Coordinates of C-alpha atoms and ligand atoms in Angstrom, one line a residue:
Chain A
X1 CA 88.2 130.8 77.5
X2 CA 91.5 129.2 76.8
X3 CA 91.8 127.4 73.4
X4 CA 93.4 124.0 73.8
X5 CA 93.1 122.9 70.2
X6 CA 93.2 125.2 67.2
X7 CA 93.1 123.9 63.6
X8 CA 93.5 126.3 60.8
X9 CA 93.0 125.4 57.1
X10 CA 94.2 121.9 57.7
X11 CA 94.6 119.6 54.7
X12 CA 95.6 116.0 54.6
X13 CA 96.2 113.7 51.6
X14 CA 96.8 110.0 51.2
X15 CA 98.5 109.7 47.9
X16 CA 96.0 111.2 45.4
X17 CA 93.1 111.2 47.9
X18 CA 92.5 114.5 49.6
X19 CA 90.9 113.3 52.9
X20 CA 90.8 116.6 54.8
X21 CA 90.1 119.8 52.9
X22 CA 90.7 123.1 54.6
X23 CA 89.5 122.2 58.1
X24 CA 89.3 124.9 60.7
X25 CA 87.9 124.6 64.2
X26 CA 89.0 125.1 67.8
X27 CA 88.2 123.4 71.1
X28 CA 88.3 125.3 74.4
X29 CA 89.5 123.9 77.7
X30 CA 86.9 121.7 79.3
X31 CA 84.7 121.5 76.2
X32 CA 83.3 118.3 74.8
X33 CA 83.1 118.5 71.0
X34 CA 81.4 115.8 69.0
X35 CA 82.5 115.1 65.5
X36 CA 79.7 113.5 63.4
X37 CA 79.3 112.7 59.8
X38 CA 79.1 109.8 57.3
X39 CA 81.6 107.0 57.1
X40 CA 84.7 108.0 55.1
X41 CA 84.2 111.7 55.6
X42 CA 87.6 112.0 57.4
X43 CA 86.6 112.0 61.1
X44 CA 89.2 109.4 62.2
X45 CA 91.9 111.0 60.1
X46 CA 91.1 114.4 61.8
X47 CA 91.5 112.8 65.2
X48 CA 94.7 111.0 64.3
X49 CA 96.2 114.3 63.0
X50 CA 95.6 115.8 66.4
X51 CA 98.0 113.4 68.1
X52 CA 100.4 113.1 65.2
X53 CA 99.5 109.5 64.3
X54 CA 99.2 111.2 60.9
X55 CA 101.1 114.2 59.5
X56 CA 99.2 117.1 57.9
X57 CA 100.3 118.6 54.6
X58 CA 98.8 122.1 54.8
X59 CA 97.5 124.4 57.5
X60 CA 98.3 124.5 61.2
X61 CA 97.3 122.6 64.3
X62 CA 98.1 124.1 67.7
X63 CA 97.6 122.1 70.8
X64 CA 98.1 123.9 74.1
X65 CA 99.4 126.8 72.2
X66 CA 102.1 124.8 70.5
X67 CA 102.3 124.2 66.8
X68 CA 102.4 120.4 66.3
X69 CA 104.9 120.8 63.4
X70 CA 107.4 122.1 65.9
X71 CA 107.0 119.2 68.4
X72 CA 110.5 117.9 69.2
X73 CA 109.6 114.7 71.1
X74 CA 106.5 113.2 69.6
X75 CA 106.3 110.6 72.4
X76 CA 106.1 113.2 75.1
X77 CA 103.6 115.1 73.0
X78 CA 101.4 112.0 72.6
X79 CA 101.6 111.0 76.2
X80 CA 99.7 114.2 77.0
X81 CA 96.8 113.3 74.6
X82 CA 94.7 110.3 75.4
X83 CA 93.1 108.3 72.6
X84 CA 90.3 105.7 72.9
X85 CA 89.7 103.4 69.9
X86 CA 86.7 101.7 68.5
X87 CA 88.3 98.3 69.0
X88 CA 89.7 99.1 72.5
X89 CA 93.2 97.9 71.6
X90 CA 94.0 96.6 75.0
X91 CA 97.3 94.7 75.2
X92 CA 96.2 91.0 75.4
X93 CA 99.6 90.0 76.9
X94 CA 99.1 92.1 80.0
X95 CA 96.6 92.1 82.8
X96 CA 94.2 95.0 83.3
X97 CA 96.5 96.8 85.8
X98 CA 99.6 96.1 83.7
X99 CA 97.8 97.6 80.7
X100 CA 97.3 100.7 82.7
X101 CA 100.7 101.0 84.3
X102 CA 102.8 100.0 81.3
X103 CA 103.1 103.5 79.7
X104 CA 103.7 105.6 82.9
X105 CA 106.2 103.1 84.1
X106 CA 108.0 102.7 80.8
X107 CA 108.1 106.5 80.3
X108 CA 109.2 106.9 84.0
X109 CA 106.3 109.3 84.5
X110 CA 105.3 107.5 87.7
X111 CA 107.0 105.1 90.1
X112 CA 105.7 101.6 90.2
X113 CA 103.9 102.3 93.5
X114 CA 102.4 105.6 92.3
X115 CA 101.3 104.0 89.0
X116 CA 99.6 101.2 90.7
X117 CA 97.9 103.4 93.2
X118 CA 96.6 105.7 90.5
X119 CA 95.5 102.8 88.3
X120 CA 93.5 101.3 91.3
X121 CA 91.8 104.6 91.8
X122 CA 90.9 104.9 88.2
X123 CA 89.6 101.3 88.1
X124 CA 87.4 102.0 91.0
X125 CA 86.1 105.1 89.2
X126 CA 85.1 103.1 86.1
X127 CA 83.7 100.4 88.3
X128 CA 86.2 97.6 87.6
X129 CA 88.2 97.2 90.7
X130 CA 87.5 93.5 90.8
X131 CA 89.0 93.1 87.3
X132 CA 92.4 94.4 88.4
X133 CA 94.4 91.2 87.7
X134 CA 92.5 89.6 84.8
X135 CA 93.6 89.5 81.2
X136 CA 91.5 91.5 78.7
X137 CA 90.3 88.3 77.0
X138 CA 88.0 87.6 80.0
X139 CA 86.3 91.0 79.8
X140 CA 83.1 92.0 78.0
X141 CA 83.3 94.8 75.3
X142 CA 81.9 97.4 77.6
X143 CA 84.4 96.5 80.3
X144 CA 87.3 96.5 77.8
X145 CA 86.4 100.0 76.7
X146 CA 86.1 101.2 80.3
X147 CA 89.6 99.8 81.0
X148 CA 90.9 101.6 77.8
X149 CA 89.5 104.9 79.0
X150 CA 91.1 104.3 82.4
X151 CA 94.4 103.4 80.7
X152 CA 94.3 106.7 78.8
X153 CA 93.4 108.7 82.0
X154 CA 96.4 107.1 83.8
X155 CA 98.7 109.3 81.7
X156 CA 96.9 112.4 83.1
X157 CA 96.2 113.8 79.6
X158 CA 95.0 117.3 78.9
X159 CA 92.8 116.1 76.1
X160 CA 91.0 112.8 75.4
X161 CA 90.2 111.8 71.8
X162 CA 87.5 109.1 71.3
X163 CA 87.1 107.4 67.9
X164 CA 83.7 105.8 67.8
X165 CA 84.2 104.3 71.3
X166 CA 80.8 102.5 71.4
X167 CA 80.5 101.4 67.8
X168 CA 81.9 97.9 68.4
X169 CA 79.8 97.3 71.5
X170 CA 76.6 95.3 71.9
X171 CA 73.7 97.7 72.5
X172 CA 73.3 96.8 76.1
X173 CA 76.9 97.8 76.9
X174 CA 76.9 101.2 75.2
X175 CA 75.4 102.9 78.3
X176 CA 78.1 101.9 80.7
X177 CA 80.8 103.5 78.5
X178 CA 78.8 106.6 77.7
X179 CA 78.2 107.1 81.5
X180 CA 82.0 107.1 82.1
X181 CA 82.4 109.7 79.3
X182 CA 79.6 111.8 80.6
X183 CA 81.1 112.0 84.1
X184 CA 84.5 113.0 82.5
X185 CA 82.8 115.7 80.6
X186 CA 81.1 116.9 83.8
X187 CA 84.4 117.1 85.5
X188 CA 85.8 119.4 82.8
X189 CA 87.9 117.0 80.8
X190 CA 88.5 118.4 77.3
X191 CA 87.2 115.8 74.8
X192 CA 86.8 115.4 71.1
X193 CA 84.4 112.5 70.4
X194 CA 83.7 110.9 67.0
X195 CA 80.4 109.2 67.5
X196 CA 77.2 108.0 66.0
X197 CA 75.4 108.3 69.4
X198 CA 73.2 111.3 68.8
X199 CA 71.7 111.0 72.3
X200 CA 75.1 111.4 73.8
X201 CA 76.0 114.3 71.4
X202 CA 72.7 116.1 72.3
X203 CA 73.1 115.6 76.1
X204 CA 76.8 116.1 76.6
X205 CA 78.4 118.0 73.7
X206 CA 79.0 121.7 74.0
X207 CA 79.3 121.8 70.2
X208 CA 78.8 119.5 67.3
X209 CA 80.9 119.5 64.1
X210 CA 79.3 117.9 61.1
X211 CA 81.9 116.6 58.7
X212 CA 81.3 115.5 55.1
X213 CA 83.7 114.7 52.3
X214 CA 86.7 116.2 54.1
X215 CA 85.0 119.5 55.1
X216 CA 83.4 120.7 58.3
X217 CA 80.0 121.5 56.8
X218 CA 78.3 122.7 59.9
X219 CA 79.2 123.7 63.4
X220 CA 76.6 124.4 66.1
X221 CA 75.5 123.7 69.7
X222 CA 73.5 120.4 69.8
X223 CA 70.0 121.9 70.0
X224 CA 70.6 124.2 67.1
X225 CA 72.1 121.5 65.0
X226 CA 69.4 118.9 65.7
X227 CA 66.5 121.4 65.5
X228 CA 67.4 123.3 62.5
X229 CA 70.3 122.0 60.5
X230 CA 71.3 124.6 57.9
X231 CA 72.5 122.4 55.1
X232 CA 70.7 119.7 53.2
X233 CA 73.7 117.3 53.7
X234 CA 73.4 117.7 57.4
X235 CA 69.7 117.4 57.4
X236 CA 69.9 114.2 55.4
X237 CA 72.6 112.7 57.6
X238 CA 70.7 113.5 60.8
X239 CA 67.4 112.0 59.4
X240 CA 69.1 108.6 59.6
X241 CA 69.0 108.8 63.3
X242 CA 65.4 109.6 63.9
Chain B
X1 CA 119.9 40.9 64.7
X2 CA 122.3 40.2 67.6
X3 CA 125.2 41.3 65.4
X4 CA 123.2 44.5 64.4
X5 CA 122.9 45.3 68.1
X6 CA 126.5 44.4 69.0
X7 CA 127.8 46.6 66.3
X8 CA 125.5 49.4 67.6
X9 CA 126.9 49.2 71.1
X10 CA 130.4 49.1 69.7
X11 CA 130.1 52.3 67.8
X12 CA 127.7 54.1 70.0
X13 CA 130.4 56.1 71.9
X14 CA 131.9 57.4 68.6
X15 CA 128.5 58.2 67.2
X16 CA 127.5 60.0 70.4
X17 CA 130.7 62.1 70.1
X18 CA 129.6 63.1 66.7
X19 CA 126.1 63.9 68.0
X20 CA 127.7 66.1 70.6
X21 CA 129.3 68.2 67.9
X22 CA 126.0 68.2 65.9
X23 CA 124.1 69.6 68.8
X24 CA 126.8 72.1 69.7
X25 CA 126.9 73.5 66.1
X26 CA 123.1 73.5 65.9
X27 CA 122.7 75.2 69.2
X28 CA 125.2 78.0 68.6
X29 CA 124.3 78.3 64.9
X30 CA 120.6 78.6 65.6
X31 CA 121.2 81.1 68.5
X32 CA 123.2 83.4 66.2
X33 CA 120.6 82.9 63.5
X34 CA 117.9 84.1 65.8
X35 CA 119.8 87.3 66.7
X36 CA 120.7 87.9 63.1
X37 CA 117.1 87.1 62.2
X38 CA 115.7 89.7 64.6
X39 CA 118.1 92.3 63.3
X40 CA 117.1 91.5 59.6
X41 CA 113.5 91.6 60.6
X42 CA 113.9 95.1 62.1
X43 CA 115.6 96.2 58.9
X44 CA 112.9 94.7 56.7
X45 CA 110.0 96.3 58.5
X46 CA 111.8 99.7 58.8
X47 CA 110.4 102.6 56.8
X48 CA 113.9 103.2 55.3
X49 CA 113.8 101.9 51.8
X50 CA 117.6 101.2 51.6
X51 CA 117.7 99.1 54.8
X52 CA 114.6 97.3 53.7
X53 CA 116.3 96.5 50.4
X54 CA 119.5 95.3 52.1
X55 CA 117.5 92.9 54.2
X56 CA 115.4 91.6 51.4
X57 CA 118.4 91.1 49.1
X58 CA 120.3 89.1 51.8
X59 CA 117.2 87.0 52.4
X60 CA 116.6 86.3 48.7
X61 CA 120.2 85.3 48.1
X62 CA 120.6 83.1 51.1
X63 CA 117.3 81.3 50.5
X64 CA 118.0 80.9 46.9
X65 CA 121.3 79.0 47.4
X66 CA 121.4 75.3 48.4
X67 CA 123.1 75.0 51.8
X68 CA 125.6 72.6 50.4
X69 CA 126.8 75.2 47.8
X70 CA 126.8 77.9 50.5
X71 CA 128.9 75.8 52.7
X72 CA 131.4 74.7 50.1
X73 CA 131.7 78.2 48.7
X74 CA 132.2 79.9 52.0
X75 CA 134.4 77.2 53.5
X76 CA 136.7 76.4 50.6
X77 CA 136.3 79.7 48.7
X78 CA 136.2 82.4 51.3
X79 CA 137.0 81.2 54.9
X80 CA 139.8 78.8 53.8
X81 CA 142.1 78.3 56.8
X82 CA 141.3 81.5 58.6
X83 CA 139.3 79.7 61.3
X84 CA 138.5 76.3 62.7
X85 CA 136.2 74.0 60.8
X86 CA 133.7 74.0 63.7
X87 CA 133.5 77.8 63.9
X88 CA 133.1 78.0 60.1
X89 CA 130.3 75.4 60.4
X90 CA 128.5 77.5 63.0
X91 CA 128.7 80.6 60.9
X92 CA 127.5 78.9 57.8
X93 CA 124.6 77.4 59.6
X94 CA 123.7 80.7 61.2
X95 CA 123.8 82.6 57.8
X96 CA 121.6 80.0 56.3
X97 CA 119.0 79.8 59.1
X98 CA 119.0 83.6 59.7
X99 CA 117.2 84.2 56.4
X100 CA 114.4 81.9 57.3
X101 CA 114.3 83.2 60.9
X102 CA 114.0 86.8 59.6
X103 CA 110.9 85.8 57.5
X104 CA 109.4 84.1 60.5
X105 CA 109.9 87.1 62.7
X106 CA 108.5 89.4 60.0
X107 CA 105.4 87.4 59.5
X108 CA 104.9 87.2 63.3
X109 CA 105.2 91.0 63.8
X110 CA 103.0 91.7 60.8
X111 CA 100.3 89.4 62.2
X112 CA 99.8 91.6 65.2
X113 CA 96.9 94.0 64.8
X114 CA 98.0 97.5 63.8
X115 CA 95.7 98.8 66.6
X116 CA 98.2 97.5 69.1
X117 CA 100.9 99.7 67.7
X118 CA 98.6 102.7 67.5
X119 CA 97.4 102.3 71.1
X120 CA 101.0 102.0 72.4
X121 CA 102.2 104.9 70.4
X122 CA 99.3 107.1 71.4
X123 CA 100.2 106.4 75.0
X124 CA 103.6 107.9 74.3
X125 CA 105.7 104.7 73.9
X126 CA 108.5 105.0 71.4
X127 CA 108.8 102.7 68.4
X128 CA 111.3 100.5 70.1
X129 CA 109.4 100.4 73.4
X130 CA 106.3 99.5 71.5
X131 CA 108.1 96.7 69.7
X132 CA 109.8 95.4 72.8
X133 CA 106.9 95.6 75.3
X134 CA 103.8 95.1 73.1
X135 CA 104.4 93.7 69.7
X136 CA 107.3 91.3 70.2
X137 CA 105.9 89.4 73.2
X138 CA 102.6 88.8 71.2
X139 CA 104.5 87.9 68.0
X140 CA 106.8 85.4 69.7
X141 CA 103.8 83.4 70.8
X142 CA 102.6 83.1 67.2
X143 CA 106.1 82.4 66.0
X144 CA 107.0 79.6 68.4
X145 CA 105.8 76.7 66.2
X146 CA 107.6 78.1 63.1
X147 CA 110.7 78.8 65.1
X148 CA 110.7 75.3 66.4
X149 CA 110.2 73.9 63.0
X150 CA 113.1 75.9 61.6
X151 CA 115.4 74.9 64.5
X152 CA 114.6 71.3 63.9
X153 CA 115.2 71.8 60.2
X154 CA 118.6 73.5 60.9
X155 CA 119.5 70.7 63.2
X156 CA 119.0 68.2 60.3
X157 CA 120.9 70.6 58.0
X158 CA 124.1 70.1 60.0
X159 CA 124.4 66.7 58.3
X160 CA 125.2 68.6 55.1
X161 CA 128.1 70.2 56.9
X162 CA 129.9 66.8 56.8
X163 CA 130.8 68.0 53.3
X164 CA 133.2 70.5 54.8
X165 CA 134.8 67.9 57.1
X166 CA 132.9 68.8 60.3
X167 CA 133.2 65.7 62.5
X168 CA 129.5 65.6 63.3
X169 CA 127.3 62.6 63.4
X170 CA 127.0 62.1 59.7
X171 CA 130.7 62.4 59.0
X172 CA 131.5 60.1 61.9
X173 CA 129.2 57.4 60.4
X174 CA 130.9 57.9 57.0
X175 CA 134.3 57.5 58.5
X176 CA 133.4 54.3 60.2
X177 CA 131.8 52.9 57.0
X178 CA 135.0 53.7 55.1
X179 CA 136.7 51.2 57.5
X180 CA 134.2 48.4 57.8
X181 CA 131.8 48.8 54.8
X182 CA 128.7 48.5 57.0
X183 CA 126.7 51.2 55.3
X184 CA 123.3 49.7 56.2
X185 CA 124.1 49.5 59.9
X186 CA 125.9 52.7 60.4
X187 CA 123.5 54.9 58.5
X188 CA 120.5 53.4 60.2
X189 CA 122.2 54.0 63.6
X190 CA 122.7 57.6 62.6
X191 CA 119.1 57.9 61.4
X192 CA 117.8 56.5 64.7
X193 CA 119.9 58.9 66.7
X194 CA 118.7 61.9 64.7
X195 CA 115.2 60.6 65.0
X196 CA 115.3 60.2 68.8
X197 CA 116.8 63.7 69.2
X198 CA 114.2 65.3 67.0
X199 CA 111.2 63.5 68.5
X200 CA 112.4 64.7 71.9
X201 CA 112.8 68.3 70.7
X202 CA 109.3 68.2 69.1
X203 CA 107.9 67.0 72.4
X204 CA 109.7 69.8 74.2
X205 CA 108.4 72.4 71.8
X206 CA 104.8 71.2 72.2
X207 CA 105.2 71.6 76.0
X208 CA 106.6 75.1 75.6
X209 CA 103.7 76.0 73.3
X210 CA 101.0 74.9 75.6
X211 CA 102.7 76.6 78.5
X212 CA 102.7 79.9 76.6
X213 CA 99.0 79.6 75.8
X214 CA 97.6 82.1 78.3
X215 CA 94.2 83.4 77.5
X216 CA 94.1 86.0 74.8
X217 CA 91.6 88.5 73.4
Ligands
ADP301 N1 96.2 105.2 55.9 C1 95.4 105.5 54.9 N2 95.8 105.4 53.6 C2 95.0 105.7 52.6 N3 93.7 106.2 52.7 C3 93.2 106.3 53.9 C4 94.0 106.0 55.1 N4 93.3 106.2 56.2 C5 92.1 106.7 55.8 N5 92.0 106.7 54.4 C6 90.9 107.1 53.6 O1 90.5 108.4 54.0 C7 89.1 108.6 54.0 C8 88.6 109.0 55.3 O2 88.8 108.0 56.3 P1 88.5 108.1 57.8 O3 89.2 109.3 58.3 O4 88.7 106.8 58.4 O5 86.9 108.4 57.8 P2 85.8 108.2 58.9 O6 86.5 108.0 60.2 O7 85.0 109.5 58.8 O8 85.0 107.1 58.5 C9 88.6 107.3 53.5 O9 88.3 107.3 52.2 C10 89.7 106.3 53.8 O10 89.6 105.2 52.8
MG302 MG1 86.4 106.3 61.4

């Protein structure tokens, strides 16, 4: 299989704080990899390094075979990697369809007509066709996150990164967002998902990475990780979810 | 009372002429100040330490000097006869107001959730595209009340420019008083005219504000 993301000995510091310590992992095309671990362990930072929202100090990250240090145009690079945030981060000054078409049109990736057509298709797919022309303020959390996913898909990314996409949602809305993510996984989208939804990780992930204190402590397919975690740290973390 | 009114009608045309200049200087001065202010704001939020320092030094100096001194110094000390009094007045007002405008813009931009920038950048928008299409439109909405306040404040500040012989409303009143010694009448006429203009502008700014209040978040 073709490796889309390869991280080797990645290390990242903020001032004196070493947040990522010698991280190595890879993601193959079409894989869904879940990143789990306690708060503060460096999961968000890891994701943000992948799309160059943060720069790494040591090691190497290759995306689609290209060393991210050698990226010339960071904007083009980022437009190929979708990111979905915990707090949705929809643009409140634009309608749903405008949120989705802003980037492809500004970057001249699609014409206005193409962008709108594509956005309408994506809205239908996430079940929000009727919300096409409303402002984000009028949407529920689950609807906002589905629009955010559709907005990321509009750029036709080769990778989607999710940073706790359901953590800010009321429990009854978690399912609708996870369903969209599940269907993406089934279609072969390459996804890295930071999540505390162990049900989702168990059912959808190809592999799970357990992070603690800046290290990847364990890496295994879901059943193996949940049934017999090798380290005490992982055991202890997982026991919070039973 | 009759005499008070008669005198008012008599001098109204002259006072309105002064008001015209007041409004012209305020309008042009504030417009330039807004452009300068945006520019200073871009410098002060840039990651470049030197540019940041240039902006913050300018802002500190301008805000720390009374407008009267700034005007006297620039007009009699620097500009001298190199341009018309009215042009000088516009520039002085613009310099003064730009420092306050810059701070208003900076506060507005910084009030926008960092997540907005991250979302826009992760979609591939450049820094300037993000500013122009995502951050600024949201920030402007927050800033409108402060911008209006500063504009009204600058409009009143034009009275100080009478010190450098700008023939605006205040100096016009002074000149008339020098002839007829009616300080109570003339200054009260000027005050009423300023007041009417400012009440009108405040009303206008409230209208703009409520128009811009589309649903958010
Ligand atoms: N921009 C930053 N500046 C300084 N410290 C940061 C920054 N971002 C994250 N950190 C620190 O890095 C550590 C890991 O954070 P994060 O990656 O958000 O962890 P997680 O997503 O696993 O909860 C935390 O201690 C956090 O305080
Ligand atoms: Mg996090």
